[in-house]
PDB file of C-alpha atoms and ligand atoms in Angstrom:
ATOM      1  CA  UNK A 202      33.589  12.211  -0.599  1.00 45.00           C
ATOM      2  CA  UNK A 203      34.985  15.010  -2.811  1.00 47.00           C
ATOM      3  CA  UNK A 204      32.844  18.127  -2.731  1.00 45.00           C
ATOM      4  CA  UNK A 205      31.788  19.504  -6.093  1.00 49.00           C
ATOM      5  CA  UNK A 206      31.566  23.297  -5.624  1.00 45.00           C
ATOM      6  CA  UNK A 207      28.632  23.485  -8.050  1.00 49.00           C
ATOM      7  CA  UNK A 208      26.695  20.682  -6.400  1.00 52.00           C
ATOM      8  CA  UNK A 209      24.522  20.543  -4.429  1.00 51.00           C
ATOM      9  CA  UNK A 210      23.313  24.101  -4.430  1.00 50.00           C
ATOM     10  CA  UNK A 211      22.700  24.341  -0.733  1.00 57.00           C
ATOM     11  CA  UNK A 212      20.307  27.282  -0.889  1.00 74.00           C
ATOM     12  CA  UNK A 213      17.806  25.657  -3.269  1.00 86.00           C
ATOM     13  CA  UNK A 214      15.067  23.344  -1.989  1.00 94.00           C
ATOM     14  CA  UNK A 215      16.084  19.712  -2.132  1.00 96.00           C
ATOM     15  CA  UNK A 216      13.134  18.916  -4.353  1.00 97.00           C
ATOM     16  CA  UNK A 217      10.555  20.994  -6.190  1.00 97.00           C
ATOM     17  CA  UNK A 218       7.743  19.394  -8.154  1.00 97.00           C
ATOM     18  CA  UNK A 219       5.026  21.313  -9.883  1.00 97.00           C
ATOM     19  CA  UNK A 220       1.900  20.120 -11.691  1.00 97.00           C
ATOM     20  CA  UNK A 221       3.159  16.577 -12.241  1.00 98.00           C
ATOM     21  CA  UNK A 222       0.750  14.427 -14.221  1.00 98.00           C
ATOM     22  CA  UNK A 223       0.984  10.755 -15.103  1.00 98.00           C
ATOM     23  CA  UNK A 224      -1.295   8.274 -16.854  1.00 98.00           C
ATOM     24  CA  UNK A 225      -0.609   4.659 -17.710  1.00 97.00           C
ATOM     25  CA  UNK A 226      -1.670   3.184 -21.027  1.00 94.00           C
ATOM     26  CA  UNK A 227      -3.665   0.000 -20.578  1.00 93.00           C
ATOM     27  CA  UNK A 228      -5.537  -2.215 -23.038  1.00 94.00           C
ATOM     28  CA  UNK A 229      -8.706  -0.512 -21.782  1.00 91.00           C
ATOM     29  CA  UNK A 230      -7.429   3.007 -22.406  1.00 93.00           C
ATOM     30  CA  UNK A 231      -5.554   5.578 -20.417  1.00 95.00           C
ATOM     31  CA  UNK A 232      -5.458   5.234 -16.629  1.00 96.00           C
ATOM     32  CA  UNK A 233      -4.882   8.628 -15.005  1.00 96.00           C
ATOM     33  CA  UNK A 234      -2.927   8.326 -11.748  1.00 98.00           C
ATOM     34  CA  UNK A 235      -1.410  11.746 -10.985  1.00 98.00           C
ATOM     35  CA  UNK A 236      -3.287  14.879 -11.951  1.00 97.00           C
ATOM     36  CA  UNK A 237      -1.305  17.941 -10.956  1.00 96.00           C
ATOM     37  CA  UNK A 238       0.948  17.113  -8.025  1.00 97.00           C
ATOM     38  CA  UNK A 239       3.051  19.929  -6.574  1.00 97.00           C
ATOM     39  CA  UNK A 240       5.485  19.592  -3.699  1.00 96.00           C
ATOM     40  CA  UNK A 241       8.477  21.470  -2.267  1.00 96.00           C
ATOM     41  CA  UNK A 242      10.913  19.873   0.173  1.00 96.00           C
ATOM     42  CA  UNK A 243      13.458  21.966   2.048  1.00 95.00           C
ATOM     43  CA  UNK A 244      16.717  20.538   3.417  1.00 95.00           C
ATOM     44  CA  UNK A 245      16.280  18.214   6.370  1.00 95.00           C
ATOM     45  CA  UNK A 246      12.464  18.220   6.273  1.00 96.00           C
ATOM     46  CA  UNK A 247      10.320  15.146   6.934  1.00 97.00           C
ATOM     47  CA  UNK A 248       7.160  14.815   4.839  1.00 98.00           C
ATOM     48  CA  UNK A 249       4.782  11.852   4.903  1.00 98.00           C
ATOM     49  CA  UNK A 250       2.405  10.730   2.177  1.00 98.00           C
ATOM     50  CA  UNK A 251      -0.561   8.477   2.780  1.00 98.00           C
ATOM     51  CA  UNK A 252      -3.359   7.395   0.471  1.00 97.00           C
ATOM     52  CA  UNK A 253      -5.533   4.424  -0.370  1.00 97.00           C
ATOM     53  CA  UNK A 254      -3.989   1.421  -2.103  1.00 96.00           C
ATOM     54  CA  UNK A 255      -3.729   2.229  -5.803  1.00 96.00           C
ATOM     55  CA  UNK A 256      -3.875   5.989  -5.194  1.00 97.00           C
ATOM     56  CA  UNK A 257      -0.504   6.434  -6.935  1.00 97.00           C
ATOM     57  CA  UNK A 258       1.970   6.815  -4.039  1.00 98.00           C
ATOM     58  CA  UNK A 259       4.615   4.494  -5.480  1.00 97.00           C
ATOM     59  CA  UNK A 260       4.158   6.041  -8.921  1.00 97.00           C
ATOM     60  CA  UNK A 261       4.700   9.485  -7.406  1.00 98.00           C
ATOM     61  CA  UNK A 262       7.786   8.427  -5.442  1.00 97.00           C
ATOM     62  CA  UNK A 263       9.287   6.817  -8.554  1.00 96.00           C
ATOM     63  CA  UNK A 264       8.781  10.027 -10.515  1.00 96.00           C
ATOM     64  CA  UNK A 265      10.175  12.206  -7.702  1.00 97.00           C
ATOM     65  CA  UNK A 266      13.218   9.905  -7.563  1.00 95.00           C
ATOM     66  CA  UNK A 267      13.780   9.867 -11.322  1.00 94.00           C
ATOM     67  CA  UNK A 268      13.017   6.143 -11.690  1.00 93.00           C
ATOM     68  CA  UNK A 269      10.019   6.991 -13.886  1.00 94.00           C
ATOM     69  CA  UNK A 270       9.004  10.072 -15.835  1.00 95.00           C
ATOM     70  CA  UNK A 271       5.915  12.253 -15.585  1.00 96.00           C
ATOM     71  CA  UNK A 272       3.898  12.987 -18.729  1.00 97.00           C
ATOM     72  CA  UNK A 273       3.943  16.691 -17.880  1.00 97.00           C
ATOM     73  CA  UNK A 274       4.947  19.050 -15.093  1.00 97.00           C
ATOM     74  CA  UNK A 275       8.320  20.161 -13.767  1.00 96.00           C
ATOM     75  CA  UNK A 276      10.758  18.536 -11.396  1.00 97.00           C
ATOM     76  CA  UNK A 277      13.872  20.168  -9.889  1.00 96.00           C
ATOM     77  CA  UNK A 278      16.468  18.554  -7.633  1.00 95.00           C
ATOM     78  CA  UNK A 279      18.651  20.964  -5.658  1.00 94.00           C
ATOM     79  CA  UNK A 280      17.648  23.723  -8.043  1.00 93.00           C
ATOM     80  CA  UNK A 281      18.594  21.718 -11.132  1.00 94.00           C
ATOM     81  CA  UNK A 282      15.901  21.023 -13.704  1.00 95.00           C
ATOM     82  CA  UNK A 283      15.338  17.280 -14.044  1.00 93.00           C
ATOM     83  CA  UNK A 284      12.419  17.155 -16.483  1.00 88.00           C
ATOM     84  CA  UNK A 285      13.598  16.440 -19.998  1.00 88.00           C
ATOM     85  CA  UNK A 286      17.138  15.435 -18.959  1.00 92.00           C
ATOM     86  CA  UNK A 287      18.721  12.216 -20.207  1.00 92.00           C
ATOM     87  CA  UNK A 288      19.171   8.939 -18.354  1.00 92.00           C
ATOM     88  CA  UNK A 289      22.889   9.532 -17.698  1.00 92.00           C
ATOM     89  CA  UNK A 290      22.117  12.772 -15.848  1.00 92.00           C
ATOM     90  CA  UNK A 291      19.376  11.058 -13.823  1.00 92.00           C
ATOM     91  CA  UNK A 292      21.594   8.112 -12.910  1.00 92.00           C
ATOM     92  CA  UNK A 293      24.469  10.376 -11.878  1.00 91.00           C
ATOM     93  CA  UNK A 294      22.353  12.582  -9.647  1.00 91.00           C
ATOM     94  CA  UNK A 295      20.397   9.660  -8.177  1.00 92.00           C
ATOM     95  CA  UNK A 296      23.590   7.892  -7.193  1.00 91.00           C
ATOM     96  CA  UNK A 297      25.106  10.990  -5.628  1.00 87.00           C
ATOM     97  CA  UNK A 298      22.403  12.541  -3.537  1.00 91.00           C
ATOM     98  CA  UNK A 299      19.314  10.301  -3.326  1.00 95.00           C
ATOM     99  CA  UNK A 300      18.687   7.254  -1.170  1.00 95.00           C
ATOM    100  CA  UNK A 301      15.808   4.802  -1.583  1.00 95.00           C
ATOM    101  CA  UNK A 302      14.240   2.431   0.909  1.00 95.00           C
ATOM    102  CA  UNK A 303      11.641  -0.024  -0.352  1.00 93.00           C
ATOM    103  CA  UNK A 304       9.107  -2.252   1.379  1.00 92.00           C
ATOM    104  CA  UNK A 305      10.745  -5.367  -0.117  1.00 92.00           C
ATOM    105  CA  UNK A 306      14.357  -4.281   0.704  1.00 93.00           C
ATOM    106  CA  UNK A 307      15.673  -4.944  -2.854  1.00 95.00           C
ATOM    107  CA  UNK A 308      19.071  -6.191  -1.698  1.00 97.00           C
ATOM    108  CA  UNK A 309      21.318  -8.106  -4.108  1.00 97.00           C
ATOM    109  CA  UNK A 310      20.945 -11.730  -2.900  1.00 97.00           C
ATOM    110  CA  UNK A 311      24.467 -12.826  -3.919  1.00 98.00           C
ATOM    111  CA  UNK A 312      26.208 -10.016  -2.034  1.00 98.00           C
ATOM    112  CA  UNK A 313      26.930  -9.789   1.687  1.00 98.00           C
ATOM    113  CA  UNK A 314      25.430  -7.035   3.835  1.00 98.00           C
ATOM    114  CA  UNK A 315      28.697  -5.091   3.603  1.00 98.00           C
ATOM    115  CA  UNK A 316      28.950  -5.564  -0.172  1.00 97.00           C
ATOM    116  CA  UNK A 317      25.326  -4.477  -0.665  1.00 98.00           C
ATOM    117  CA  UNK A 318      25.972  -1.200   1.143  1.00 97.00           C
ATOM    118  CA  UNK A 319      29.380  -0.615  -0.458  1.00 97.00           C
ATOM    119  CA  UNK A 320      27.965  -1.297  -3.929  1.00 96.00           C
ATOM    120  CA  UNK A 321      25.907   1.910  -3.751  1.00 95.00           C
ATOM    121  CA  UNK A 322      29.141   3.813  -3.166  1.00 95.00           C
ATOM    122  CA  UNK A 323      30.853   2.102  -6.100  1.00 93.00           C
ATOM    123  CA  UNK A 324      27.898   2.938  -8.372  1.00 92.00           C
ATOM    124  CA  UNK A 325      28.347   6.573  -7.353  1.00 93.00           C
ATOM    125  CA  UNK A 326      31.956   6.322  -8.545  1.00 93.00           C
ATOM    126  CA  UNK A 327      33.584   6.544  -5.124  1.00 94.00           C
ATOM    127  CA  UNK A 328      36.846   4.769  -4.240  1.00 95.00           C
ATOM    128  CA  UNK A 329      36.471   1.237  -2.909  1.00 94.00           C
ATOM    129  CA  UNK A 330      38.375   1.821   0.324  1.00 95.00           C
ATOM    130  CA  UNK A 331      36.326   4.896   1.210  1.00 95.00           C
ATOM    131  CA  UNK A 332      32.973   3.226   0.523  1.00 95.00           C
ATOM    132  CA  UNK A 333      33.979   0.103   2.461  1.00 96.00           C
ATOM    133  CA  UNK A 334      34.876   2.258   5.460  1.00 96.00           C
ATOM    134  CA  UNK A 335      31.591   4.188   5.247  1.00 96.00           C
ATOM    135  CA  UNK A 336      29.591   1.001   4.691  1.00 97.00           C
ATOM    136  CA  UNK A 337      31.010  -0.783   7.690  1.00 97.00           C
ATOM    137  CA  UNK A 338      30.573   2.300   9.932  1.00 97.00           C
ATOM    138  CA  UNK A 339      26.929   2.566   8.860  1.00 96.00           C
ATOM    139  CA  UNK A 340      26.244  -1.130   9.387  1.00 97.00           C
ATOM    140  CA  UNK A 341      27.652  -0.750  12.867  1.00 96.00           C
ATOM    141  CA  UNK A 342      25.421   2.266  13.409  1.00 93.00           C
ATOM    142  CA  UNK A 343      22.294   0.304  12.438  1.00 94.00           C
ATOM    143  CA  UNK A 344      23.272  -2.465  14.857  1.00 94.00           C
ATOM    144  CA  UNK A 345      24.633  -5.014  12.391  1.00 96.00           C
ATOM    145  CA  UNK A 346      28.323  -5.159  13.258  1.00 95.00           C
ATOM    146  CA  UNK A 347      27.922  -8.909  13.762  1.00 96.00           C
ATOM    147  CA  UNK A 348      26.205  -9.458  10.392  1.00 97.00           C
ATOM    148  CA  UNK A 349      28.557  -7.819   7.868  1.00 97.00           C
ATOM    149  CA  UNK A 350      29.292 -11.021   5.941  1.00 98.00           C
ATOM    150  CA  UNK A 351      25.744 -12.420   6.020  1.00 98.00           C
ATOM    151  CA  UNK A 352      23.889 -12.765   2.726  1.00 98.00           C
ATOM    152  CA  UNK A 353      20.361 -11.237   2.611  1.00 97.00           C
ATOM    153  CA  UNK A 354      18.882 -14.765   2.739  1.00 97.00           C
ATOM    154  CA  UNK A 355      20.619 -15.278   6.088  1.00 98.00           C
ATOM    155  CA  UNK A 356      19.153 -12.102   7.619  1.00 97.00           C
ATOM    156  CA  UNK A 357      15.754 -11.422   9.199  1.00 96.00           C
ATOM    157  CA  UNK A 358      13.371  -8.949   7.536  1.00 96.00           C
ATOM    158  CA  UNK A 359      14.232  -6.260  10.074  1.00 95.00           C
ATOM    159  CA  UNK A 360      17.948  -6.866   9.528  1.00 96.00           C
ATOM    160  CA  UNK A 361      17.508  -6.657   5.744  1.00 97.00           C
ATOM    161  CA  UNK A 362      15.779  -3.313   6.169  1.00 95.00           C
ATOM    162  CA  UNK A 363      18.646  -2.115   8.387  1.00 95.00           C
ATOM    163  CA  UNK A 364      21.052  -3.006   5.575  1.00 97.00           C
ATOM    164  CA  UNK A 365      18.809  -1.100   3.167  1.00 97.00           C
ATOM    165  CA  UNK A 366      18.874   1.955   5.468  1.00 96.00           C
ATOM    166  CA  UNK A 367      22.674   1.818   5.560  1.00 96.00           C
ATOM    167  CA  UNK A 368      22.755   1.497   1.774  1.00 96.00           C
ATOM    168  CA  UNK A 369      20.421   4.493   1.353  1.00 96.00           C
ATOM    169  CA  UNK A 370      22.723   6.624   3.516  1.00 96.00           C
ATOM    170  CA  UNK A 371      26.168   5.515   2.358  1.00 96.00           C
ATOM    171  CA  UNK A 372      26.655   8.334  -0.176  1.00 95.00           C
ATOM    172  CA  UNK A 373      25.590  11.062   2.280  1.00 94.00           C
ATOM    173  CA  UNK A 374      22.373  11.873   0.366  1.00 95.00           C
ATOM    174  CA  UNK A 375      20.290  15.012   0.819  1.00 95.00           C
ATOM    175  CA  UNK A 376      16.993  13.176   0.331  1.00 97.00           C
ATOM    176  CA  UNK A 377      15.656   9.734   1.187  1.00 97.00           C
ATOM    177  CA  UNK A 378      12.552   8.360  -0.482  1.00 97.00           C
ATOM    178  CA  UNK A 379      11.024   5.566   1.575  1.00 97.00           C
ATOM    179  CA  UNK A 380       8.112   3.545   0.170  1.00 97.00           C
ATOM    180  CA  UNK A 381       6.359   1.703   3.000  1.00 96.00           C
ATOM    181  CA  UNK A 382       9.679   0.739   4.640  1.00 95.00           C
ATOM    182  CA  UNK A 383       7.894  -0.981   7.529  1.00 95.00           C
ATOM    183  CA  UNK A 384       5.212  -2.664   5.407  1.00 94.00           C
ATOM    184  CA  UNK A 385       6.746  -6.160   5.615  1.00 93.00           C
ATOM    185  CA  UNK A 386       7.688  -5.997   9.290  1.00 93.00           C
ATOM    186  CA  UNK A 387       5.885  -6.807  12.534  1.00 94.00           C
ATOM    187  CA  UNK A 388       4.755  -3.882  14.668  1.00 95.00           C
ATOM    188  CA  UNK A 389       7.731  -3.865  17.040  1.00 95.00           C
ATOM    189  CA  UNK A 390      10.354  -4.250  14.289  1.00 94.00           C
ATOM    190  CA  UNK A 391       8.550  -1.594  12.229  1.00 94.00           C
ATOM    191  CA  UNK A 392       8.805   0.831  15.140  1.00 95.00           C
ATOM    192  CA  UNK A 393      12.524   0.095  15.495  1.00 95.00           C
ATOM    193  CA  UNK A 394      13.150   0.690  11.795  1.00 94.00           C
ATOM    194  CA  UNK A 395      11.118   3.893  11.841  1.00 96.00           C
ATOM    195  CA  UNK A 396      13.039   5.198  14.870  1.00 96.00           C
ATOM    196  CA  UNK A 397      16.334   4.381  13.170  1.00 95.00           C
ATOM    197  CA  UNK A 398      15.288   6.046   9.921  1.00 95.00           C
ATOM    198  CA  UNK A 399      14.315   9.224  11.774  1.00 97.00           C
ATOM    199  CA  UNK A 400      17.435   9.211  13.945  1.00 95.00           C
ATOM    200  CA  UNK A 401      19.804   8.776  10.989  1.00 95.00           C
ATOM    201  CA  UNK A 402      18.102  11.322   8.719  1.00 96.00           C
ATOM    202  CA  UNK A 403      17.934  13.882  11.515  1.00 95.00           C
ATOM    203  CA  UNK A 404      21.595  13.398  12.455  1.00 93.00           C
ATOM    204  CA  UNK A 405      22.707  14.056   8.861  1.00 91.00           C
ATOM    205  CA  UNK A 406      20.046  16.699   8.063  1.00 94.00           C
ATOM    206  CA  UNK A 407      18.704  14.483   5.282  1.00 96.00           C
ATOM    207  CA  UNK A 408      15.219  15.271   3.968  1.00 97.00           C
ATOM    208  CA  UNK A 409      12.787  12.347   4.070  1.00 98.00           C
ATOM    209  CA  UNK A 410       9.672  11.576   2.059  1.00 98.00           C
ATOM    210  CA  UNK A 411       7.922   8.650   3.708  1.00 98.00           C
ATOM    211  CA  UNK A 412       5.049   6.782   2.074  1.00 98.00           C
ATOM    212  CA  UNK A 413       3.190   4.824   4.714  1.00 97.00           C
ATOM    213  CA  UNK A 414      -0.207   3.411   5.598  1.00 95.00           C
ATOM    214  CA  UNK A 415       0.675   3.798   9.284  1.00 95.00           C
ATOM    215  CA  UNK A 416      -1.044   6.917  10.634  1.00 95.00           C
ATOM    216  CA  UNK A 417       1.138   7.087  13.743  1.00 95.00           C
ATOM    217  CA  UNK A 418       4.318   7.109  11.636  1.00 96.00           C
ATOM    218  CA  UNK A 419       2.816   9.589   9.157  1.00 97.00           C
ATOM    219  CA  UNK A 420       1.949  11.959  11.993  1.00 96.00           C
ATOM    220  CA  UNK A 421       5.590  12.112  13.108  1.00 96.00           C
ATOM    221  CA  UNK A 422       6.290  14.206   9.992  1.00 97.00           C
ATOM    222  CA  UNK A 423       6.303  17.993   9.980  1.00 95.00           C
ATOM    223  CA  UNK A 424       4.029  17.882   6.929  1.00 96.00           C
ATOM    224  CA  UNK A 425       1.484  15.103   6.376  1.00 97.00           C
ATOM    225  CA  UNK A 426       0.093  14.796   2.875  1.00 98.00           C
ATOM    226  CA  UNK A 427      -2.606  12.535   1.492  1.00 97.00           C
ATOM    227  CA  UNK A 428      -2.754  11.515  -2.173  1.00 98.00           C
ATOM    228  CA  UNK A 429      -6.349  11.347  -3.303  1.00 97.00           C
ATOM    229  CA  UNK A 430      -7.846  11.497  -6.812  1.00 96.00           C
ATOM    230  CA  UNK A 431      -4.431  12.237  -8.293  1.00 97.00           C
ATOM    231  CA  UNK A 432      -3.712  15.250  -6.097  1.00 96.00           C
ATOM    232  CA  UNK A 433      -1.823  15.847  -2.848  1.00 97.00           C
ATOM    233  CA  UNK A 434      -3.840  17.291   0.034  1.00 96.00           C
ATOM    234  CA  UNK A 435      -2.048  18.868   2.968  1.00 95.00           C
ATOM    235  CA  UNK A 436      -3.599  17.356   6.083  1.00 93.00           C
ATOM    236  CA  UNK A 437      -0.890  18.239   8.533  1.00 92.00           C
ATOM    237  CA  UNK A 438      -3.358  18.933  11.321  1.00 77.00           C
ATOM    238  CA  UNK A 439      -5.131  15.658  10.681  1.00 66.00           C
ATOM    239  CA  UNK A 440      -8.552  17.253  10.967  1.00 52.00           C
ATOM    240  CA  UNK A 441     -10.065  15.956   7.764  1.00 53.00           C
ATOM    241  CA  UNK A 442     -12.462  13.094   8.658  1.00 47.00           C
ATOM    242  CA  UNK A 443     -12.077  11.602   5.146  1.00 50.00           C
ATOM    243  CA  UNK A 444      -8.476  11.103   6.072  1.00 46.00           C
ATOM    244  CA  UNK A 445      -9.067   8.531   8.812  1.00 46.00           C
ATOM    245  CA  UNK A 446      -9.846   5.561   6.593  1.00 43.00           C
ATOM    246  CA  UNK A 447      -6.573   5.504   4.611  1.00 44.00           C
TER     247      UNK A 447
HETATM  248  N1  ATP B 677       3.315   0.315 -15.138  1.00 64.30           N
HETATM  249  C1  ATP B 677       1.983   0.432 -14.941  1.00 64.30           C
HETATM  250  N2  ATP B 677       1.116   0.208 -15.951  1.00 64.30           N
HETATM  251  C2  ATP B 677      -0.214   0.334 -15.771  1.00 64.30           C
HETATM  252  N3  ATP B 677      -0.786   0.690 -14.601  1.00 64.30           N
HETATM  253  C3  ATP B 677       0.027   0.916 -13.557  1.00 64.30           C
HETATM  254  C4  ATP B 677       1.454   0.792 -13.665  1.00 64.30           C
HETATM  255  N4  ATP B 677       2.001   1.084 -12.451  1.00 64.30           N
HETATM  256  C5  ATP B 677       0.973   1.369 -11.626  1.00 64.30           C
HETATM  257  N5  ATP B 677      -0.218   1.272 -12.293  1.00 64.30           N
HETATM  258  C6  ATP B 677      -1.547   1.552 -11.725  1.00 64.30           C
HETATM  259  O1  ATP B 677      -1.487   2.859 -11.183  1.00 64.30           O
HETATM  260  C7  ATP B 677      -2.222   2.933  -9.966  1.00 64.30           C
HETATM  261  C8  ATP B 677      -1.307   3.472  -8.868  1.00 64.30           C
HETATM  262  O2  ATP B 677      -0.362   2.484  -8.531  1.00 64.30           O
HETATM  263  P1  ATP B 677       0.673   2.686  -7.342  1.00 64.30           P
HETATM  264  O3  ATP B 677       1.525   1.481  -7.288  1.00 64.30           O
HETATM  265  O4  ATP B 677       1.351   3.994  -7.544  1.00 64.30           O
HETATM  266  O5  ATP B 677      -0.306   2.779  -6.083  1.00 64.30           O
HETATM  267  P2  ATP B 677       0.040   2.918  -4.529  1.00 64.30           P
HETATM  268  O6  ATP B 677      -0.666   4.123  -4.021  1.00 64.30           O
HETATM  269  O7  ATP B 677       1.502   2.838  -4.341  1.00 64.30           O
HETATM  270  O8  ATP B 677      -0.676   1.620  -3.911  1.00 64.30           O
HETATM  271  P3  ATP B 677      -0.225   0.681  -2.661  1.00 64.30           P
HETATM  272  O9  ATP B 677      -0.609   1.424  -1.404  1.00 64.30           O
HETATM  273  O10 ATP B 677      -1.055  -0.556  -2.849  1.00 64.30           O
HETATM  274  O11 ATP B 677       1.242   0.423  -2.764  1.00 64.30           O
HETATM  275  C9  ATP B 677      -2.747   1.530  -9.696  1.00 64.30           C
HETATM  276  O12 ATP B 677      -4.106   1.496 -10.094  1.00 64.30           O
HETATM  277  C10 ATP B 677      -1.909   0.638 -10.580  1.00 64.30           C
HETATM  278  O13 ATP B 677      -2.631  -0.474 -11.021  1.00 64.30           O
HETATM  279 MG1   MG B 678       2.807   1.482  -3.423  1.00 64.30          MG
END
């Protein structure tokens, strides 16, 4: 992939969020979800976020990843201000340095495993041959060399999530946002996916923000955060008893 000398700015934190707030308008009035969320992620770091269902974890991840906008607060990616920028800027940066992994995989059903992964490269404007090479190397790396031409409907849940991991990594991102990536999988498959996610992000020094209900997975992170009442609480040492029920 061609290196843009201005991007990314290696010295800046991968992500900086300060005082993010978000409410949703509903027929019954305003529903406050985030109420002053601040977070800094350095290169290669692994941060987990837990919280009760409905606490706002997905909302937060969508805002951090530029898929939704906060009502107020500041967001920087690699030292670049994101808040207030247009959709074209967001789409360009998202494609080039961010990877997403969702609970429900979100693969394109009509495309093969290889095409799903390569598509992310094409969206980022990379040459077809280069993205195909990267996509097939990554699918091999996640153990799917024998499934390249399978459609998502012909793959197991764990295999779909492996494709999604490959897709998230194909553009050599600096940050992966993972929203309950093991939520649809059985315990054993979830552990395999988690191990793969950690192995791949570590190998490439990719920062990871993991939203999970699984305490064991959350505790693998160097920083464990809990979203409660619209704010992030740092519970890295896990010694808050309130913490145990989420
Ligand atoms: N577009 C929307 N319009 C109105 N309310 C919304 C919207 N999106 C989310 N909400 C509400 O915001 C709150 C937070 O939702 P969110 O999906 O972020 O929770 P979560 O922490 O990810 O929950 P879960 O663990 O169940 O995935 C919920 O009460 C939800 O109903
Ligand atoms: Mg959610």
